[in-house]
Coordinates of C-alpha atoms in Angstrom, one line a residue:
M1 CA 13.9 10.5 -8.8
A2 CA 13.3 6.7 -8.3
Q3 CA 16.3 4.8 -9.6
S4 CA 15.1 1.4 -10.9
E5 CA 13.8 1.2 -14.4
Y6 CA 10.8 -0.7 -13.0
I7 CA 9.7 2.2 -10.8
K8 CA 10.4 4.8 -13.7
S9 CA 8.0 2.6 -15.6
L10 CA 5.3 3.1 -13.3
L11 CA 5.9 6.7 -13.1
Q12 CA 5.4 6.9 -16.8
K13 CA 2.3 4.8 -16.7
A14 CA 0.7 7.2 -14.1
Q15 CA 1.6 10.2 -16.3
Q16 CA -0.6 8.6 -19.1
N17 CA -3.9 9.2 -16.9
L18 CA -3.4 11.7 -14.2
K19 CA -5.1 11.3 -10.9
T20 CA -5.4 13.4 -7.9
I21 CA -3.5 12.4 -4.9
V22 CA -3.7 13.9 -1.3
L23 CA -0.5 14.4 0.6
P24 CA -1.7 15.2 4.1
E25 CA 1.6 15.7 5.7
G26 CA 2.5 19.3 4.4
E27 CA 4.6 20.0 7.5
D28 CA 7.3 17.8 6.3
E29 CA 9.9 19.1 3.7
R30 CA 10.1 15.8 2.3
V31 CA 6.6 15.6 1.3
L32 CA 6.8 19.0 0.1
E33 CA 9.7 18.1 -2.2
A34 CA 8.1 14.9 -3.3
A35 CA 5.0 17.3 -4.3
H36 CA 7.4 19.3 -6.4
L37 CA 9.0 16.4 -8.1
I38 CA 5.7 14.9 -9.0
T39 CA 4.3 18.0 -10.2
E40 CA 7.4 18.8 -12.2
A41 CA 7.1 15.2 -13.9
K42 CA 3.3 15.8 -14.4
T43 CA 2.9 12.0 -12.7
A44 CA -0.2 13.4 -10.7
K45 CA -2.3 16.3 -9.7
I46 CA -1.3 16.9 -6.1
I47 CA -3.2 18.4 -3.2
V48 CA -1.3 19.3 0.0
L49 CA -2.6 19.7 3.2
G50 CA -1.1 22.2 5.9
D51 CA -0.6 25.6 6.6
T52 CA -0.8 27.5 3.3
K53 CA 1.7 30.2 4.5
K54 CA 4.4 28.0 5.6
I55 CA 4.2 25.8 2.6
A56 CA 4.3 28.8 0.3
D57 CA 7.3 30.3 2.1
F58 CA 9.0 27.0 1.8
Y59 CA 8.3 26.8 -2.2
A60 CA 9.6 30.3 -2.5
K61 CA 12.6 29.7 -0.6
N62 CA 13.6 26.9 -2.9
N63 CA 12.4 28.8 -5.9
W64 CA 9.7 26.2 -6.7
S65 CA 6.3 26.9 -8.2
L66 CA 3.1 26.1 -6.4
H67 CA 1.2 27.2 -9.6
D68 CA -0.1 23.4 -10.3
I69 CA -0.3 22.3 -6.7
K70 CA -3.4 22.8 -4.6
V71 CA -2.8 23.6 -1.0
I72 CA -5.5 23.3 1.5
N73 CA -5.7 24.0 5.2
P74 CA -8.5 21.9 6.6
A75 CA -9.6 24.4 9.2
E76 CA -10.2 27.1 6.4
S77 CA -11.8 25.0 3.7
P78 CA -15.0 25.7 2.6
Q79 CA -15.6 21.9 2.1
L80 CA -15.2 21.3 5.9
G81 CA -18.8 21.3 6.9
K82 CA -19.5 18.9 3.9
Y83 CA -16.8 16.5 5.0
T84 CA -18.1 16.6 8.6
E85 CA -21.5 15.7 7.7
L86 CA -20.4 12.8 5.4
L87 CA -18.2 11.5 8.1
Y88 CA -20.9 11.9 10.8
E89 CA -23.5 10.1 8.6
L90 CA -21.0 7.2 7.9
R91 CA -20.0 6.8 11.8
K92 CA -23.2 7.8 13.6
A93 CA -24.3 4.0 13.7
K94 CA -21.1 3.3 15.4
G95 CA -21.9 6.0 18.1
L96 CA -19.9 8.9 16.7
S97 CA -21.4 12.5 17.8
Y98 CA -21.5 15.3 15.4
E99 CA -19.2 17.2 17.6
E100 CA -16.8 14.4 17.4
A101 CA -17.1 14.1 13.6
Q102 CA -16.2 17.9 13.5
K103 CA -12.9 17.2 15.4
L104 CA -11.8 14.4 13.4
A105 CA -12.6 16.3 10.0
L106 CA -10.0 18.6 11.1
N107 CA -7.4 15.8 11.3
N108 CA -5.5 15.9 8.1
N109 CA -5.5 12.1 7.6
Y110 CA -9.3 11.9 8.0
F111 CA -9.8 15.1 5.7
G112 CA -7.9 13.5 3.1
T113 CA -9.7 10.4 3.5
L114 CA -13.0 12.2 3.2
M115 CA -11.8 14.0 0.0
I116 CA -11.5 10.5 -1.6
K117 CA -14.9 9.4 -0.3
A118 CA -16.4 12.9 -1.4
G119 CA -14.9 12.3 -4.9
D120 CA -12.7 15.1 -4.7
A121 CA -9.6 13.2 -5.0
D122 CA -8.4 9.6 -6.2
G123 CA -6.1 8.6 -3.5
M124 CA -4.1 9.6 -0.5
V125 CA -0.2 8.9 0.6
S126 CA 0.6 9.5 4.2
G127 CA 2.8 8.2 6.9
A128 CA 6.1 10.1 6.7
N129 CA 5.1 11.6 10.3
H130 CA 2.5 9.2 11.2
S131 CA 2.1 5.6 12.2
T132 CA 0.6 3.1 10.1
A133 CA -2.4 3.0 12.4
D134 CA -3.1 6.7 11.8
T135 CA -3.1 6.3 8.1
V136 CA -5.2 2.9 8.0
R137 CA -7.7 3.8 10.5
P138 CA -9.5 6.7 8.8
A139 CA -9.2 4.3 5.5
L140 CA -11.0 1.4 7.0
Q141 CA -13.7 3.6 8.6
I142 CA -14.5 5.8 5.7
I143 CA -13.4 3.9 2.3
K144 CA -13.7 0.2 3.7
S145 CA -13.1 -2.9 2.5
A146 CA -13.9 -3.7 -1.2
K147 CA -14.7 -7.3 -0.3
K148 CA -16.6 -7.8 2.9
E149 CA -15.5 -11.2 3.7
R150 CA -11.8 -10.2 3.2
A151 CA -9.6 -8.3 5.3
V152 CA -7.7 -5.3 4.1
S153 CA -4.0 -6.0 4.1
S154 CA -0.7 -4.4 3.0
F155 CA 2.1 -5.1 0.5
F156 CA 5.4 -3.7 -0.6
I157 CA 6.9 -3.7 -3.9
M158 CA 10.6 -4.4 -3.5
V159 CA 12.9 -4.0 -6.5
S160 CA 16.1 -6.0 -6.6
Q161 CA 18.3 -5.5 -9.3
N162 CA 15.5 -4.0 -11.3
K163 CA 13.4 -7.1 -10.7
P164 CA 10.1 -6.3 -8.8
Y165 CA 8.4 -8.6 -5.9
I166 CA 5.5 -8.2 -4.1
F167 CA 6.0 -8.8 -0.2
S168 CA 3.0 -9.3 1.9
D169 CA 1.6 -8.6 4.6
C170 CA 4.5 -6.5 6.1
G171 CA 2.5 -3.6 7.7
V172 CA -1.2 -4.3 8.8
V173 CA -2.3 -7.8 9.7
I174 CA 0.0 -8.8 12.7
N175 CA -0.6 -12.7 13.0
P176 CA -3.2 -13.7 10.4
N177 CA -4.9 -17.1 10.9
D178 CA -5.0 -19.5 8.1
K179 CA -8.1 -17.8 6.4
E180 CA -6.7 -14.4 6.6
L181 CA -3.3 -15.7 5.3
A182 CA -5.1 -17.4 2.3
D183 CA -6.9 -14.1 1.6
I184 CA -3.6 -12.2 1.7
A185 CA -2.0 -14.7 -0.8
L186 CA -5.0 -13.9 -3.1
T187 CA -5.1 -10.4 -2.7
A188 CA -1.4 -10.0 -3.2
A189 CA -1.5 -12.3 -6.3
E190 CA -4.1 -9.9 -7.8
T191 CA -1.9 -6.9 -6.9
A192 CA 0.9 -8.6 -8.7
I193 CA -1.2 -8.8 -11.8
M194 CA -2.0 -5.1 -11.7
F195 CA 1.6 -4.2 -11.5
G196 CA 2.8 -6.3 -14.2
I197 CA 4.4 -8.7 -12.2
E198 CA 4.0 -12.5 -12.5
P199 CA 1.5 -14.0 -10.0
T200 CA 3.8 -16.8 -8.8
V201 CA 3.2 -16.9 -5.0
A202 CA 5.2 -18.7 -2.2
M203 CA 3.6 -19.3 1.1
L204 CA 6.7 -18.8 3.4
S205 CA 7.6 -20.7 6.2
F206 CA 10.8 -22.2 8.2
S207 CA 9.7 -25.6 6.6
T208 CA 9.5 -27.0 3.2
K209 CA 6.7 -29.4 2.5
G210 CA 6.8 -30.8 6.0
S211 CA 10.4 -30.6 6.7
A212 CA 9.8 -29.2 10.1
K213 CA 6.7 -29.5 12.4
G214 CA 4.8 -27.2 14.5
E215 CA 1.3 -25.3 14.5
E216 CA 3.0 -22.3 12.5
V217 CA 3.9 -24.9 9.6
E218 CA 0.5 -26.2 9.9
K219 CA -1.4 -22.9 9.6
V220 CA 0.9 -22.2 6.4
Q221 CA 0.0 -25.7 4.9
R222 CA -3.9 -25.0 5.7
A223 CA -3.7 -21.4 4.2
T224 CA -2.0 -22.8 1.0
A225 CA -4.8 -25.5 0.7
L226 CA -7.3 -22.7 1.3
A227 CA -5.9 -20.4 -1.3
K228 CA -5.6 -23.1 -4.0
Q229 CA -9.3 -24.2 -3.4
A230 CA -10.1 -20.5 -4.0
L231 CA -8.2 -20.6 -7.1
Q232 CA -10.5 -23.0 -8.7
S233 CA -13.8 -20.6 -8.4
E234 CA -14.8 -18.5 -11.5
E235 CA -13.4 -15.3 -9.7
Y236 CA -10.0 -16.4 -10.7
R237 CA -10.5 -18.3 -14.0
G238 CA -8.0 -17.3 -16.6
M239 CA -5.7 -15.3 -14.1
N240 CA -3.0 -17.9 -14.3
I241 CA -2.1 -17.5 -10.5
K242 CA 0.5 -20.1 -9.1
I243 CA 0.5 -20.6 -5.5
D244 CA 2.4 -23.2 -3.4
G245 CA 3.6 -23.8 0.2
E246 CA 4.9 -24.2 2.7
L247 CA 8.3 -23.2 1.4
Q248 CA 11.6 -22.0 2.7
V249 CA 12.7 -18.8 1.0
D250 CA 15.3 -20.6 -0.8
A251 CA 13.2 -23.2 -2.4
A252 CA 10.8 -20.3 -3.3
L253 CA 13.8 -18.3 -5.1
D254 CA 16.2 -20.9 -6.1
A255 CA 15.1 -23.4 -8.9
G256 CA 17.8 -25.6 -7.9
V257 CA 17.1 -25.7 -4.3
C258 CA 13.3 -26.4 -5.1
A259 CA 14.1 -29.3 -7.3
K260 CA 15.6 -30.9 -4.2
K261 CA 13.5 -29.7 -1.5
A262 CA 10.1 -29.4 -3.4
P263 CA 10.5 -31.2 -6.8
N264 CA 6.7 -30.9 -7.7
S265 CA 6.3 -27.4 -6.7
E266 CA 4.4 -25.3 -9.5
V267 CA 6.4 -22.3 -8.0
D268 CA 9.7 -24.0 -9.3
G269 CA 12.0 -21.5 -7.5
K270 CA 10.5 -18.7 -9.3
A271 CA 8.4 -16.7 -6.7
R272 CA 7.7 -13.3 -7.3
V273 CA 4.8 -12.8 -4.7
M274 CA 6.5 -13.6 -1.0
I275 CA 3.5 -14.3 1.6
F276 CA 5.2 -14.2 5.2
P277 CA 3.3 -16.0 8.1
N278 CA 3.2 -13.1 10.3
L279 CA 4.2 -9.2 10.5
D280 CA 7.3 -10.2 12.2
A281 CA 8.6 -12.1 9.5
G282 CA 7.6 -9.6 6.9
N283 CA 8.6 -6.4 8.6
I284 CA 11.9 -7.9 9.4
C285 CA 12.6 -9.3 5.8
Y286 CA 11.8 -6.1 4.2
K287 CA 13.5 -3.9 6.1
M288 CA 16.8 -6.0 6.2
L289 CA 16.8 -6.4 2.3
Q290 CA 16.4 -2.4 2.0
R291 CA 19.1 -1.7 4.5
L292 CA 21.8 -4.3 3.8
G293 CA 20.6 -5.6 0.4
G294 CA 20.2 -2.5 -1.2
C295 CA 16.6 -3.2 -2.4
E296 CA 14.1 -0.4 -3.1
A297 CA 11.1 -0.8 -0.9
Y298 CA 7.9 0.9 -1.8
G299 CA 5.0 0.6 1.1
P300 CA 3.3 -0.4 3.0
I301 CA 0.8 -0.2 0.4
L302 CA -2.8 -0.9 1.3
Q303 CA -4.6 -3.6 -0.8
G304 CA -8.4 -4.5 -0.6
L305 CA -9.7 -0.9 -0.1
N306 CA -12.6 0.5 -2.5
A307 CA -10.0 3.3 -3.2
P308 CA -6.2 3.6 -2.4
V309 CA -5.1 5.1 0.8
N310 CA -1.1 4.3 1.3
D311 CA 1.3 4.4 3.9
L312 CA 5.0 5.4 4.0
S313 CA 7.8 4.6 6.4
R314 CA 8.6 7.2 8.6
G315 CA 12.4 6.9 7.4
C316 CA 11.1 7.4 3.7
S317 CA 12.8 9.8 1.3
A318 CA 11.2 12.4 -0.9
E319 CA 12.0 9.8 -3.8
D320 CA 10.1 7.1 -1.8
I321 CA 7.1 9.4 -1.6
V322 CA 7.2 9.8 -5.4
G323 CA 7.3 6.1 -6.0
A324 CA 4.5 5.6 -3.4
V325 CA 2.4 8.2 -5.5
A326 CA 3.0 6.5 -8.8
I327 CA 1.9 3.1 -7.4
T328 CA -1.4 4.9 -5.8
C329 CA -2.2 6.3 -9.3
I330 CA -2.0 3.0 -11.0
Q331 CA -4.5 1.5 -8.2
A332 CA -6.5 4.3 -8.7
N333 CA -6.5 3.6 -12.5
K334 CA -7.8 0.0 -11.7

């Protein structure tokens, strides 16, 4: 199971209010093992999509029970017609034909997302065998953004020495403009609060408070100003969110360095929410910390949707999937 005490606390929280989570990649043994671990620990109610006979054979070979796991083959599901109709109604204005809806509904990621839209599941975790785009596309088309003016983005929960951090965006928005970067920061701060992490946000750059020049630095400066302005609205009153930038990562994380480079920063070298200027920086950083720094990495988790649909790294372990399911359950309890 997951190693850190923090992730174990999320698992325990998920156990207090069981949610139904779809795992659409029933062809993957890591997913099937995770489904077994989650069910044994009573963390969530699991639905696995895939070939019912192959899944049953795999469980029998491992002497695992399928008693509390629902296995569905979309092609054989009595709900397929209902989900096809639902998808067609949602997308016909975008030019989707009924025949195309029938084909898409048979895709496990679409089928699972439609289960959520229909109220038959609370969330989905995919990505062990699919790209982020394969997971995100159905979610954007069917679940959609919770706030029309704000783009859906992603975050990772990174755990270092049992201390959790939010990293965003490391999986979805490739090169956000200043408005999008400000939105990512605000959404990530709300995510931190949801997961019991202090919403102290660093807008990261290769510059601290004007120590370097360039359009990339100016973008982060503008995004920081926009985010701080938004914090003055009624929406964020009482949340105690702190945002500062632009900051180099040492100033964001080390109080001594911050005192020298940014002495008036309200982040004060204690950032717990790290906002990256683009996907290159975020993706490289999280993978480096995971592979060389020994950090636990859970994500990319989508934020800003009406219901949780979350992604996995294709290099994930069964334990990673267990953690991602717990995170999805907590999002579903929002």
